[in-house]
XYZ file of C-alpha atoms in Angstrom:
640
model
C 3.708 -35.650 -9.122
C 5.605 -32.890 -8.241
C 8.900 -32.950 -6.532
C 10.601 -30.433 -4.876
C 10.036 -26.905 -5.448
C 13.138 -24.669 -7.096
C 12.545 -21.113 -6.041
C 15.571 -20.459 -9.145
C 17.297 -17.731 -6.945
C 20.280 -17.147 -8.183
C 23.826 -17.691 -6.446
C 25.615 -14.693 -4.962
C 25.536 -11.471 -2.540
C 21.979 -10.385 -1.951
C 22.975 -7.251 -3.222
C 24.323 -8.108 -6.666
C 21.747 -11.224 -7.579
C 19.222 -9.393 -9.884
C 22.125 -7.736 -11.187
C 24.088 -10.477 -12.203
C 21.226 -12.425 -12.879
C 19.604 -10.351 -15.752
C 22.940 -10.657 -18.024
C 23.018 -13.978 -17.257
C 19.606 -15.132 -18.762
C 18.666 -15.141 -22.048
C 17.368 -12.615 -24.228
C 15.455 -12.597 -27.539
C 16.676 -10.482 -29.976
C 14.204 -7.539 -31.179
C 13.639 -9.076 -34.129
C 12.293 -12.488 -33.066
C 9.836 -10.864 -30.396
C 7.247 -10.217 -32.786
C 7.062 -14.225 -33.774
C 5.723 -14.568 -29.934
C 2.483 -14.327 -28.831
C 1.808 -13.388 -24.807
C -1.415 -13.391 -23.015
C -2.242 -10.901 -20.110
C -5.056 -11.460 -18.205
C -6.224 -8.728 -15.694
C -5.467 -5.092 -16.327
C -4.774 -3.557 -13.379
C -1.497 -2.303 -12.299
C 0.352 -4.803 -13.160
C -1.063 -6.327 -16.002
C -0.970 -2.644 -17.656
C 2.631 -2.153 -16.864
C 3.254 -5.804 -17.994
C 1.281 -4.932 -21.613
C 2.806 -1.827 -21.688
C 6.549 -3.254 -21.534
C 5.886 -5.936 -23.359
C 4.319 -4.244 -25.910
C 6.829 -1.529 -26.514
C 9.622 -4.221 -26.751
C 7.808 -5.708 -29.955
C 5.838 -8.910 -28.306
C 2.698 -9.440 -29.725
C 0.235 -9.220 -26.586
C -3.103 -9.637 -26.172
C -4.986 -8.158 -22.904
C -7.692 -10.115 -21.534
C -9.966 -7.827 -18.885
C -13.189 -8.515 -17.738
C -13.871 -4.505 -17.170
C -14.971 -2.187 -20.178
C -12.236 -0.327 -19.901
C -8.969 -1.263 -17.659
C -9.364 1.845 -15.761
C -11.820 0.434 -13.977
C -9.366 -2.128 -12.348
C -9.341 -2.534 -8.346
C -5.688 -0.898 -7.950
C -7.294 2.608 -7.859
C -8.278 1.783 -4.723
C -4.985 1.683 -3.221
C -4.949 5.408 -2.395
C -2.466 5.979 0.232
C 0.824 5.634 -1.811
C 3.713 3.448 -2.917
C 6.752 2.779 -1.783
C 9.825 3.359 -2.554
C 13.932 3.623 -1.403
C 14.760 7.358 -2.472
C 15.737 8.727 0.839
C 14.680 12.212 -0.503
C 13.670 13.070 3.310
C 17.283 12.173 4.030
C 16.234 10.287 7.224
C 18.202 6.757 6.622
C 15.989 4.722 4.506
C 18.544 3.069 2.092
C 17.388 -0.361 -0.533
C 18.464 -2.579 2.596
C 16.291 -0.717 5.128
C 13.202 -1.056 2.950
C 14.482 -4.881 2.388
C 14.562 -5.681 6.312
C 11.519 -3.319 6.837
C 9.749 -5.576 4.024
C 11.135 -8.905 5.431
C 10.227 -7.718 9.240
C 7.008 -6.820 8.527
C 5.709 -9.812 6.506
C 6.872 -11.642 9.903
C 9.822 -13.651 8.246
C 7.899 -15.672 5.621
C 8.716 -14.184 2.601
C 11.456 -15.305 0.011
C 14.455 -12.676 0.807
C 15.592 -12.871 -2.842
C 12.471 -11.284 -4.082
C 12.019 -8.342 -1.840
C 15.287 -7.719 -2.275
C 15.122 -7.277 -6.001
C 11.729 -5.640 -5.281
C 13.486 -2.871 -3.382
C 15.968 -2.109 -5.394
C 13.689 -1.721 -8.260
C 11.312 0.772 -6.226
C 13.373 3.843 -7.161
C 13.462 2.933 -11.169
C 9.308 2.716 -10.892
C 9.075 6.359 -9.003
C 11.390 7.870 -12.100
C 9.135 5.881 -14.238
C 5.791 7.311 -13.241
C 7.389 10.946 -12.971
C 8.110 10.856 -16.325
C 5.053 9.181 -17.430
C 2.997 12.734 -15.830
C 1.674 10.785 -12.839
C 1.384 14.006 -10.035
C 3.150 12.894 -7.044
C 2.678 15.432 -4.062
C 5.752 17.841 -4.206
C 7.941 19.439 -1.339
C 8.344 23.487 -1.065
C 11.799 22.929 -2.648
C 10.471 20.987 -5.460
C 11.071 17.221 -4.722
C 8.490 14.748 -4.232
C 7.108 14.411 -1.197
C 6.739 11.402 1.048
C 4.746 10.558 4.130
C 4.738 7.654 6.624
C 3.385 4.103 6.333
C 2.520 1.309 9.027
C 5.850 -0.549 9.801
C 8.807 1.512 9.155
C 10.592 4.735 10.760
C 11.394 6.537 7.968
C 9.590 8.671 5.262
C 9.559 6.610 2.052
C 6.098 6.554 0.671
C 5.379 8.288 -2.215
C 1.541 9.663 -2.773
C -1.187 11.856 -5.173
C -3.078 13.335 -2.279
C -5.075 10.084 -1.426
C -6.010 8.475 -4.942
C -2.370 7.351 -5.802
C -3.538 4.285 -7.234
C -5.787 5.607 -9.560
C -3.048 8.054 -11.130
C -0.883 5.067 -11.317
C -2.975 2.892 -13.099
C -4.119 6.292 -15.721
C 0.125 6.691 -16.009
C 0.130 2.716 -16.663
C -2.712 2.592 -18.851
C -1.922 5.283 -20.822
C 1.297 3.762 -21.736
C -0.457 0.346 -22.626
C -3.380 2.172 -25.293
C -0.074 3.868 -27.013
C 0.662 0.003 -27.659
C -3.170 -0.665 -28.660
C -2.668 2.025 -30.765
C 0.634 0.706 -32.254
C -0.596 -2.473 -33.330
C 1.544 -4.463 -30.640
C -1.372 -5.059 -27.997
C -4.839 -6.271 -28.499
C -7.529 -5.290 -25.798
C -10.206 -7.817 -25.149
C -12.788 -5.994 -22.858
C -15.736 -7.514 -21.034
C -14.442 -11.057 -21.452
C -13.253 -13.482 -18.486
C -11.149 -16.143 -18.539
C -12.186 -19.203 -17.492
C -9.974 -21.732 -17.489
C -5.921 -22.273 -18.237
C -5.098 -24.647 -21.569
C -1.879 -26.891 -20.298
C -0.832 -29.350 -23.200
C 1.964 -31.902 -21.857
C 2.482 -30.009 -18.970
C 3.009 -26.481 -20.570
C 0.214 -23.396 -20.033
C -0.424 -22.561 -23.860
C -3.456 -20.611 -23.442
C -6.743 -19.488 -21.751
C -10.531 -19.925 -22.563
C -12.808 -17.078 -22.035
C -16.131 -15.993 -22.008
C -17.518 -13.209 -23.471
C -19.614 -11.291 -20.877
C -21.878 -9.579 -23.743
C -23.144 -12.390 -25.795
C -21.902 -15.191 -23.976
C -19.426 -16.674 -26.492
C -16.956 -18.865 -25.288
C -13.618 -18.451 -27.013
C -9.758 -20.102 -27.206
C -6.602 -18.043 -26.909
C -3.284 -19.193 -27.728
C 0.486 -18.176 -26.942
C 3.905 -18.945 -26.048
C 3.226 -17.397 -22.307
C 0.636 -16.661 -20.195
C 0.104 -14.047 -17.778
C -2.141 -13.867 -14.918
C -2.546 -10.516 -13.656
C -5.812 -11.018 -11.560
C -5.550 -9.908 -8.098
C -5.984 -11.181 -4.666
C -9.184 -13.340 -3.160
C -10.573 -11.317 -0.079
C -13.811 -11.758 -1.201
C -13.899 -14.860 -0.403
C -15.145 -13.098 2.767
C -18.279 -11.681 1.094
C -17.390 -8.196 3.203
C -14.090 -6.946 2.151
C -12.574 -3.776 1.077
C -12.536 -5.222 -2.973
C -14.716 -4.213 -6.000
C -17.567 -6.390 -5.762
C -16.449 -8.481 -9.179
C -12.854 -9.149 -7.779
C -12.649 -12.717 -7.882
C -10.317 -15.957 -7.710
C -11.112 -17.233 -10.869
C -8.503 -16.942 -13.074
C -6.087 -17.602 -10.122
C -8.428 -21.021 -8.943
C -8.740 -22.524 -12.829
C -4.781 -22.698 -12.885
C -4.790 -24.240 -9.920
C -6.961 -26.950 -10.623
C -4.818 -27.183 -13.891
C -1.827 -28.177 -11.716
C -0.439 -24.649 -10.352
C 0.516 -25.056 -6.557
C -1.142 -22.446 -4.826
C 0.912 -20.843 -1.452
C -0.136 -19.788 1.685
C -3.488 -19.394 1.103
C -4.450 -18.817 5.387
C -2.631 -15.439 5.047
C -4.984 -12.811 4.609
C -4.321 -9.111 5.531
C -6.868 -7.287 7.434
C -6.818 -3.474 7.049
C -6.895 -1.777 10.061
C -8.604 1.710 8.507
C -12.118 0.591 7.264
C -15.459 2.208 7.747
C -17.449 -0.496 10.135
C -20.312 -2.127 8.785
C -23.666 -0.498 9.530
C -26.240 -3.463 8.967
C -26.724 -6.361 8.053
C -27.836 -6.678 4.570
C -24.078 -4.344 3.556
C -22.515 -6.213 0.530
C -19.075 -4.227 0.317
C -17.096 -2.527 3.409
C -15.142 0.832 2.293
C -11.316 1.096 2.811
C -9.833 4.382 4.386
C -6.315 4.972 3.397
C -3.698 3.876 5.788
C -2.690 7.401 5.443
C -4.598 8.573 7.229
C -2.565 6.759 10.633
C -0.148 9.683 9.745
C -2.094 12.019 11.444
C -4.775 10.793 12.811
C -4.531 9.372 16.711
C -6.161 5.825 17.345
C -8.315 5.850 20.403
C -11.677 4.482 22.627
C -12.866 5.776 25.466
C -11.486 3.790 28.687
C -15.002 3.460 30.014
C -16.810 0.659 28.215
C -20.295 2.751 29.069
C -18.909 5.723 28.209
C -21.645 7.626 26.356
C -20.336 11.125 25.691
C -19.872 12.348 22.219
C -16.006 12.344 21.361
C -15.272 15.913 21.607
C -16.500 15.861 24.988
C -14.338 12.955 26.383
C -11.072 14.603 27.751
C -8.183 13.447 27.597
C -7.671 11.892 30.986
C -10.765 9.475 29.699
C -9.269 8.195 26.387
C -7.239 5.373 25.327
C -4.546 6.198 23.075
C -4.025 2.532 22.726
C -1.524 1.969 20.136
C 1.071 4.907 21.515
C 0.769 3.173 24.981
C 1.365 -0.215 24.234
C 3.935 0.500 20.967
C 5.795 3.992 22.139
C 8.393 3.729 18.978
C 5.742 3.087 16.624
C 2.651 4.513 17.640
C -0.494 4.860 15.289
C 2.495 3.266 12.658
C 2.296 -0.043 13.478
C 1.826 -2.370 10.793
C -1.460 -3.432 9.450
C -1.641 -6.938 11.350
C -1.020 -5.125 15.006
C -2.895 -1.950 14.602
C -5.919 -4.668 13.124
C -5.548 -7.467 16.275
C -5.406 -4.516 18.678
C -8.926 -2.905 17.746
C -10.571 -5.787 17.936
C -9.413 -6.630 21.488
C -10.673 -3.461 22.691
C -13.422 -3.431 20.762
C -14.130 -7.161 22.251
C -13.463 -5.347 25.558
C -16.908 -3.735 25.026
C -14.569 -0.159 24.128
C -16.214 -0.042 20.699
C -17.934 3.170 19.740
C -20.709 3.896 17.026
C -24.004 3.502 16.896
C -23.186 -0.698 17.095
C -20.163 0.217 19.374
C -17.838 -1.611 16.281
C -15.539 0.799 15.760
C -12.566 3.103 17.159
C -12.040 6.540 16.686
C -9.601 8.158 14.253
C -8.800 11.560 15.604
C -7.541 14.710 13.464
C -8.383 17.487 15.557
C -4.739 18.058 17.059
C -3.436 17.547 13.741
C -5.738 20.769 12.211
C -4.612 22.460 15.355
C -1.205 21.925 14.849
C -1.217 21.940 11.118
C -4.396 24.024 9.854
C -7.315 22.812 8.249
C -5.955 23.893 4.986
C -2.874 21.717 5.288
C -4.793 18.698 5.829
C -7.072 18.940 3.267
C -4.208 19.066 0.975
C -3.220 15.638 2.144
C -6.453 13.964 2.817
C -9.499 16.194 1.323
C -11.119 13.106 -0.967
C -10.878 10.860 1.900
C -12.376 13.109 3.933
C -15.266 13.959 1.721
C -16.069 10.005 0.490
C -15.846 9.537 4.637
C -18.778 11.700 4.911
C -21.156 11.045 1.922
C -21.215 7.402 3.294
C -21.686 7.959 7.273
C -22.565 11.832 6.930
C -19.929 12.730 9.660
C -17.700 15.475 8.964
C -13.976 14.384 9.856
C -13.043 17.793 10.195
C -15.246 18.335 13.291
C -15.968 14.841 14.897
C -12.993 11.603 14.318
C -13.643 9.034 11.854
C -15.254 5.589 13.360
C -12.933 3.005 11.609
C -12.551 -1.084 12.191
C -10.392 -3.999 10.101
C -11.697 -5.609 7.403
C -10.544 -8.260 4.579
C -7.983 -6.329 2.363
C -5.128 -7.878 0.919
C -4.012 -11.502 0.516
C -0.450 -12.221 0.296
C -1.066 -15.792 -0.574
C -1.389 -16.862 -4.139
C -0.092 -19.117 -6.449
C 3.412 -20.060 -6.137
C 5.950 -18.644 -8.597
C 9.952 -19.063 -8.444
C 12.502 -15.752 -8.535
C 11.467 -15.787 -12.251
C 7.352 -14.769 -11.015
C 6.871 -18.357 -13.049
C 4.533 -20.422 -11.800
C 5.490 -24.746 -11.367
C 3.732 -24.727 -14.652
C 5.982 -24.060 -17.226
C 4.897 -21.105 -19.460
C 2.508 -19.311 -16.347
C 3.519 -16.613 -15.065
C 1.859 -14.731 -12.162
C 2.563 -10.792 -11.149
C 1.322 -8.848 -8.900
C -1.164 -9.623 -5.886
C -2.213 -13.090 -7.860
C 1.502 -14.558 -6.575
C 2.614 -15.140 -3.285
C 5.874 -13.993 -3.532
C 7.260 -10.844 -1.577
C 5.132 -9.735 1.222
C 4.752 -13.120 3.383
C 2.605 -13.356 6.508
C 1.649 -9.457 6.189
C 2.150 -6.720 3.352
C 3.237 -3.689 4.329
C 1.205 -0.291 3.354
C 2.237 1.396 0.244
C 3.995 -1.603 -0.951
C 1.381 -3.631 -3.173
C 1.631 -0.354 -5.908
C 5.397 -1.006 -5.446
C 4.890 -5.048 -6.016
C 2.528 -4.700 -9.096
C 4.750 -2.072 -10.702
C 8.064 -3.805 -10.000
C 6.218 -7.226 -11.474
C 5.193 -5.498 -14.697
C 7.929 -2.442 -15.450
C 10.958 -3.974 -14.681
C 10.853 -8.217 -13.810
C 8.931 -9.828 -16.215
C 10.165 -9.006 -19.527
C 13.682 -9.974 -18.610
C 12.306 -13.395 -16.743
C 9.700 -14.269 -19.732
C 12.232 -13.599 -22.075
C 14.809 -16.246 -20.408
C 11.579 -19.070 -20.853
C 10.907 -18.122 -24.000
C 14.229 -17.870 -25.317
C 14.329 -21.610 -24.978
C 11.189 -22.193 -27.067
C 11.908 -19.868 -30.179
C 10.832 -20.909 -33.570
C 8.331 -23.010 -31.770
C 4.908 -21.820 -32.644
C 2.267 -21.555 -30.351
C -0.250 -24.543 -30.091
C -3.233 -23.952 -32.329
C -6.710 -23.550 -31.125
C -8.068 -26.453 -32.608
C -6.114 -28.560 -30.985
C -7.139 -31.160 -28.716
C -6.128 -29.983 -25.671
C -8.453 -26.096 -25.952
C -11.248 -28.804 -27.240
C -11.275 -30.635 -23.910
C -10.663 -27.237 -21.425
C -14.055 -25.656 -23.129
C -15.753 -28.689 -23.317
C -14.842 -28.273 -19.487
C -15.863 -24.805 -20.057
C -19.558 -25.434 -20.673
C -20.075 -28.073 -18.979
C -19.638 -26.239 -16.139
C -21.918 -23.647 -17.625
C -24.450 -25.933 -18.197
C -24.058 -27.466 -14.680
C -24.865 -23.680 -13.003
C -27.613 -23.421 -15.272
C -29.579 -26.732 -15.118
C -29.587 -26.917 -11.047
C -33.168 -25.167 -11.017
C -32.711 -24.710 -7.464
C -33.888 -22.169 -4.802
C -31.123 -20.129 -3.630
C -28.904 -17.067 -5.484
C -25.479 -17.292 -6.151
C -25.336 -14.528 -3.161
C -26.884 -16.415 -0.626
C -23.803 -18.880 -0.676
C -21.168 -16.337 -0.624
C -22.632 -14.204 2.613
C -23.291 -17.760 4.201
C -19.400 -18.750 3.151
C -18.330 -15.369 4.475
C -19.875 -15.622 7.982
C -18.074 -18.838 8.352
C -14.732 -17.321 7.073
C -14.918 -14.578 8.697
C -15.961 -16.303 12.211
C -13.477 -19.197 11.858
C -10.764 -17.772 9.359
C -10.919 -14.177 10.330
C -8.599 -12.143 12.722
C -7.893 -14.873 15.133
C -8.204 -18.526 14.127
C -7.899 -21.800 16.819
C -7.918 -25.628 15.890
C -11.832 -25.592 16.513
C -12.915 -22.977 14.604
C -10.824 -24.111 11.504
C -12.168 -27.732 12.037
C -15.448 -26.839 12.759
C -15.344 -24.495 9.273
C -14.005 -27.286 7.690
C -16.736 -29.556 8.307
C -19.325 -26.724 7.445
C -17.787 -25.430 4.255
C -18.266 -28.795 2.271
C -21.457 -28.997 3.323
C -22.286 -25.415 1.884
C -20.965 -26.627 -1.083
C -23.031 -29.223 -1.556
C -26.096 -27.701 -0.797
C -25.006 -25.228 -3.021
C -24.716 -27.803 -6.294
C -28.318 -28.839 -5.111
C -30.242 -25.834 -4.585
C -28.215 -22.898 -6.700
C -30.856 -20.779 -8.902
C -29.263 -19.100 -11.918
C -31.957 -17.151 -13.715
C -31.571 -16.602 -17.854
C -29.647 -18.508 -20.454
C -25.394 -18.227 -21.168
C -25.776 -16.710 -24.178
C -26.180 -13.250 -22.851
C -25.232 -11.070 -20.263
C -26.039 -13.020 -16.759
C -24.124 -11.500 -13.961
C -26.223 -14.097 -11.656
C -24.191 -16.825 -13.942
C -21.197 -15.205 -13.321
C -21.388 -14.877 -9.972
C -22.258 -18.325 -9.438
C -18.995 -20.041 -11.024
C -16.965 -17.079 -8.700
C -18.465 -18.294 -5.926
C -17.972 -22.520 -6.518
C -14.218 -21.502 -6.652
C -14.748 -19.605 -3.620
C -16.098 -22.179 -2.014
C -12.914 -24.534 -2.927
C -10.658 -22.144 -1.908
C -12.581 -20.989 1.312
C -11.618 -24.658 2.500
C -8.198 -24.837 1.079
C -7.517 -21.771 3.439
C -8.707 -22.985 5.981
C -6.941 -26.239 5.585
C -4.013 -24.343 5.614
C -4.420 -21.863 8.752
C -4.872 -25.469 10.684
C -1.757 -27.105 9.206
C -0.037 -24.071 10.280
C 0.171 -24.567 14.274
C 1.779 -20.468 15.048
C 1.400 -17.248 14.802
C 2.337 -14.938 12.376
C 1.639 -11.144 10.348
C -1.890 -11.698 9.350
C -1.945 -15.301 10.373
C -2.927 -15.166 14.145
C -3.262 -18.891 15.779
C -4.773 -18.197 19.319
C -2.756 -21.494 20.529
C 0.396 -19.483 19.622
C 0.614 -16.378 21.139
C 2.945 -14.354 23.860
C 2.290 -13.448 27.237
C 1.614 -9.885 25.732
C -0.787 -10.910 23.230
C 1.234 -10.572 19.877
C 2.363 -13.309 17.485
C 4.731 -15.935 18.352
C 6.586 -17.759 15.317
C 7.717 -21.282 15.656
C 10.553 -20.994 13.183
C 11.720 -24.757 13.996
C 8.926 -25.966 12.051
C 6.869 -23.413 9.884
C 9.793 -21.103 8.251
C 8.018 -22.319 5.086
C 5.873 -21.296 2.016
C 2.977 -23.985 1.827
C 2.537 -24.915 -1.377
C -0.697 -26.443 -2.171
C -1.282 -28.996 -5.255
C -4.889 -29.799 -6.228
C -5.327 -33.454 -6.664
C -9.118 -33.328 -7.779
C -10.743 -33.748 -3.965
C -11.172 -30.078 -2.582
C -10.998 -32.058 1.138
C -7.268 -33.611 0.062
C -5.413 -31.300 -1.531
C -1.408 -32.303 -1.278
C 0.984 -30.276 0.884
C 4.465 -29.074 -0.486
C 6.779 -26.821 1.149
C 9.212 -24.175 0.167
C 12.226 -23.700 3.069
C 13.048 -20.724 3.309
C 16.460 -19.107 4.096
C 17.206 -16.207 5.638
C 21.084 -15.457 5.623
C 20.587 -11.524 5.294
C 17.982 -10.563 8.202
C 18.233 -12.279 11.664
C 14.771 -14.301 12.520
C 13.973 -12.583 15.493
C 10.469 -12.046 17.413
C 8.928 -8.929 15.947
C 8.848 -5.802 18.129
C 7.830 -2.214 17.496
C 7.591 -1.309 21.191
């Protein structure tokens, strides 16, 4: 039983906390590091910059990645920017202003302790990644450069034309292979972890497979990791790498990790709209791009006119009317809601009228065709090798789509899960963006997890356990998880049924996505919560897995991914019911203002929901995490 949750925030001024805080814990001494072993799994952004540190401080790590290589991790698709508290534009952004900018935009239900800490460590990451060679876009006098994001009024977001992400993660993974090439981390490619190894309440290790040859395998250590990124495909369509999954994330959780806020999913508002049916991935257009591009429909549902011939006096600049201080910068969750009421208002435009335009031609004007290319030319291009529409001449059809999930499993200030011993960075917590994450800010989170939080925090646990040695692999507790292991294996395998691990994910999706999407109400969510557990039992009845485990089998794969989907597909929307208002990402049509936005009911719901598995997907057990907010007034969100 779990009792009440400890978030571990220290005492004092906002300000001074993380200060204070990291010569108050514990450290190990340079010497003793190299008796402790630490897992990582996931090598993305901040699993990399997690090995990386870790590895340079003299901790033995070992790097668990289901990729060949971790440069093929999903954070190179962030490719707007990251942000951070410089003020190079000199145009008041300050730590605090990105703090309340943070805290305002995630709609008041994130811990103010962490994003805090997490802007005040933005500046140390930029110097960081300069030094490391990443090529930020420079000013004419020789400073970085920053544009605008969604949600703030200042310049603060710094960018590598529009594939920051991917120079990020080369500047992080280059620092982790100097480490593999030190001797201090070990890379384990093409393997997934399976399941979490607790022994008297303690995470000790993880069991994997090996994707090649099927091998499943024990690994042991003082501390484990989890590095593994968000869920959105539980949707099916989503902006994520088709193998992003919620694995890693879901096995903890069914080993006793709460998992928090799971109903808060962010829907980008700058996605190329789906074009048939039979689509398996939807492709994410940098948030950027709102910079200069103007978000509009034509104001005549029947209008059939190619853009360039629609004046002006005929369009619907729809975000600058109805959010003047904002504009096309809204954040994420308003610039999303708003497209798909005028899309709903039969506005839509595209050959399936699903889409609004994105408009640059006042911008090239203005600025020259030259100038934009500099900031955008890759987006541009990808744009049109999928749709074959050139930006430059005709706007860019964009709709939302599953992005980001701010949810995850529940850690405390130290990014340690209730488990003792599990620690989760990066988009796999829930910790600093709540209802809705900013743009530019998950590079900021994953960096700020992995560079500069987690080696002090890990070090205070294991501080406390030195001279302990890790629990061996033949113990009894790894016997019973991979017994667990293959069981399950053996359970996806033996079925013999007549449907493919894909057919129950798209069917899952529709029902997310139509009851769990955008809006939500009490009978959608009920109604998808009758339907999902049905799904999943047709889908231990009639699942098909083709070939053996003792080889590559994606189809095998796929099918364990999608059983913890199918879990977790009810667990959120378990939670979007329990969770009677409105807010960031979370839209309850029940609670809503006379204008249409999101109405809070702070009385009741100023809480993280923390779920705890008690081995019936239907009942899982409801804990909550109050939150205080004694630096930034709760107030109803405006950018009007």
């Amino acid at each position: 039983m779990i009792g009440n949750l400890d978030s571990a925030v220290p005492p004092g001024d906002i300000g001074d906390k993380w200060t204070q805080h990291k010569f108050d814990m514990k450290l190990v001494a340079p010497n003793n590091r190299r008796k402790l072993d630490v897992i990582v799994v996931g090598a993305g952004l901040a699993g990399a910059s997690a090995a990386a540190t870790l590895g340079e401080q003299g901790y033995n790590v070992k790097v668990i990645t289901y990729h060949d290589s971790p440069r093929r991790a999903h954070s190179i698709a962030a490719q707007g920017g990251i942000n951070a508290a410089k003020n190079y534009k000199n145009d008041g952004d300050s730590v605090y202003r990105l703090f309340y900018d943070t805290v305002k935009g995630g709609d008041y239900r994130s811990r103010e302790a962490n994003v805090h800490r997490l802007a005040e460590v933005s500046v140390d990451i930029i110097d960081q990644c300069v030094a490391q060679g990443v090529p930020f876009a420079r000013e004419y006098g020789g400073l970085l450069d920053n544009r605008s994001f969604g949600g703030a009024q200042v310049s603060r977001t710094f960018y590598a034309r529009g594939q920051t992400g991917q120079q990020l993660l080369l500047g992080a993974y280059q620092a982790m292979m100097k480490e593999v090439a030190a001797g201090t981390v070990e890379l384990v490619t093409k393997t997934e972890m399976l399941d979490l190894v607790v022994k008297d309440g303690v995470a000790c290790g993880v069991v994997t497979r090996d994707l090649r040859t099927g091998a499943v395998e024990r690994h042991s250590a003082h501390a484990v990791l989890l590095t593994t990124g968000g869920y959105g495909n539980v949707f099916y369509l989503s902006t994520n790498a088709m193998h992003s999954n919620a694995t890693a994330a879901w096995r903890a959780h069914r080993r006793g990790a709460l998992f928090a806020n799971p109903c808060y999913t962010q829907i980008h508002p700058t996605c190329i709209p789906q074009a048939e049916e039979f689509q398996s991935k939807l492709t994410l257009m940098s948030e950027s791009l709102r910079n200069d591009g103007r978000v509009w429909v034509p104001k005549d549902p029947d209008e059939t006119r190619p853009a360039a011939q629609i004046p002006e006096e005929d369009r619907d600049y729809y975000l600058e009317r109805k959010y003047p201080s904002f504009g096309n910068l809204v954040p994420r969750d308003v610039a999303s809601r708003n497209a798909k009421t005028v899309v709903d208002e039969g506005k839509g435009v595209g050959p399936l009228k699903n889409g609004v335009y994105l408009d640059f031609s006042q911008a090239i004007e203005r600025l020259g065709k030259e100038a934009i290319s500099e900031k955008y030319g890759n987006l541009f291009d990808m744009y049109e090798r999928i749709t074959d529409e050139n930006p430059y001449e005709t706007p860019m059809r964009i709709y939302p789509a599953v992005h980001y999930t701010m949810g995850g499993l529940w850690v405390d200030y130290h990014l340690q899960s209730n488990v003792p011993g599990l620690f989760v960075l990066g988009e796999a917590n829930f910790s600093d963006h709540g209802a809705n994450r900013l743009g530019a800010s998950a590079l900021m989170q994953g960096l700020a997890d992995g560079y500069f939080v987690i080696s002090y925090t890990m070090a205070n646990y294991l501080a406390g356990i030195l001279g302990q040695p890790a629990v061996p692999t033949d113990d009894a507790a790894f016997t019973a998880t991979e017994a667990d292991v293959k069981n399950r294996i053996n359970q996806f395998l033996s079925i013999g049924g007549t449907r493919s691990p894909d057919h129950f994910h798209k069917e899952l999706g529709k029902i997310m996505w139509e009851h769990c999407g955008m809006a939500r109400n009490e009978a959608g969510l009920t109604k998808a919560l009758g339907e999902i557990p049905a799904l999943r039992e047709e889908f231990y009845k009639d699942l098909r897995v083709l070939g053996s485990g003792d080889s590559i089998n994606q189809s095998l794969e796929k099918a364990g991914r999608i059983a913890d989907f199918l879990e977790l597909g009810e667990l959120m929307c378990r939670d979007a019911l329990e969770r009677n208002e409105s807010c960031g990402g979370h839209f309850r049509e029940e609670s809503q203002t006379e204008e249409g936005e999101a109405l809070r009911r702070d009385d009741e719901f100023s809480h993280a929901a923390a779920w705890e598995w008690t081995g019936d997907p239907s009942n899982p057990q409801l804990h909550k995490e109050e939150l205080v907010f004694d630096n930034v007034a709760l107030t109803q969100r405006s950018y009007k």
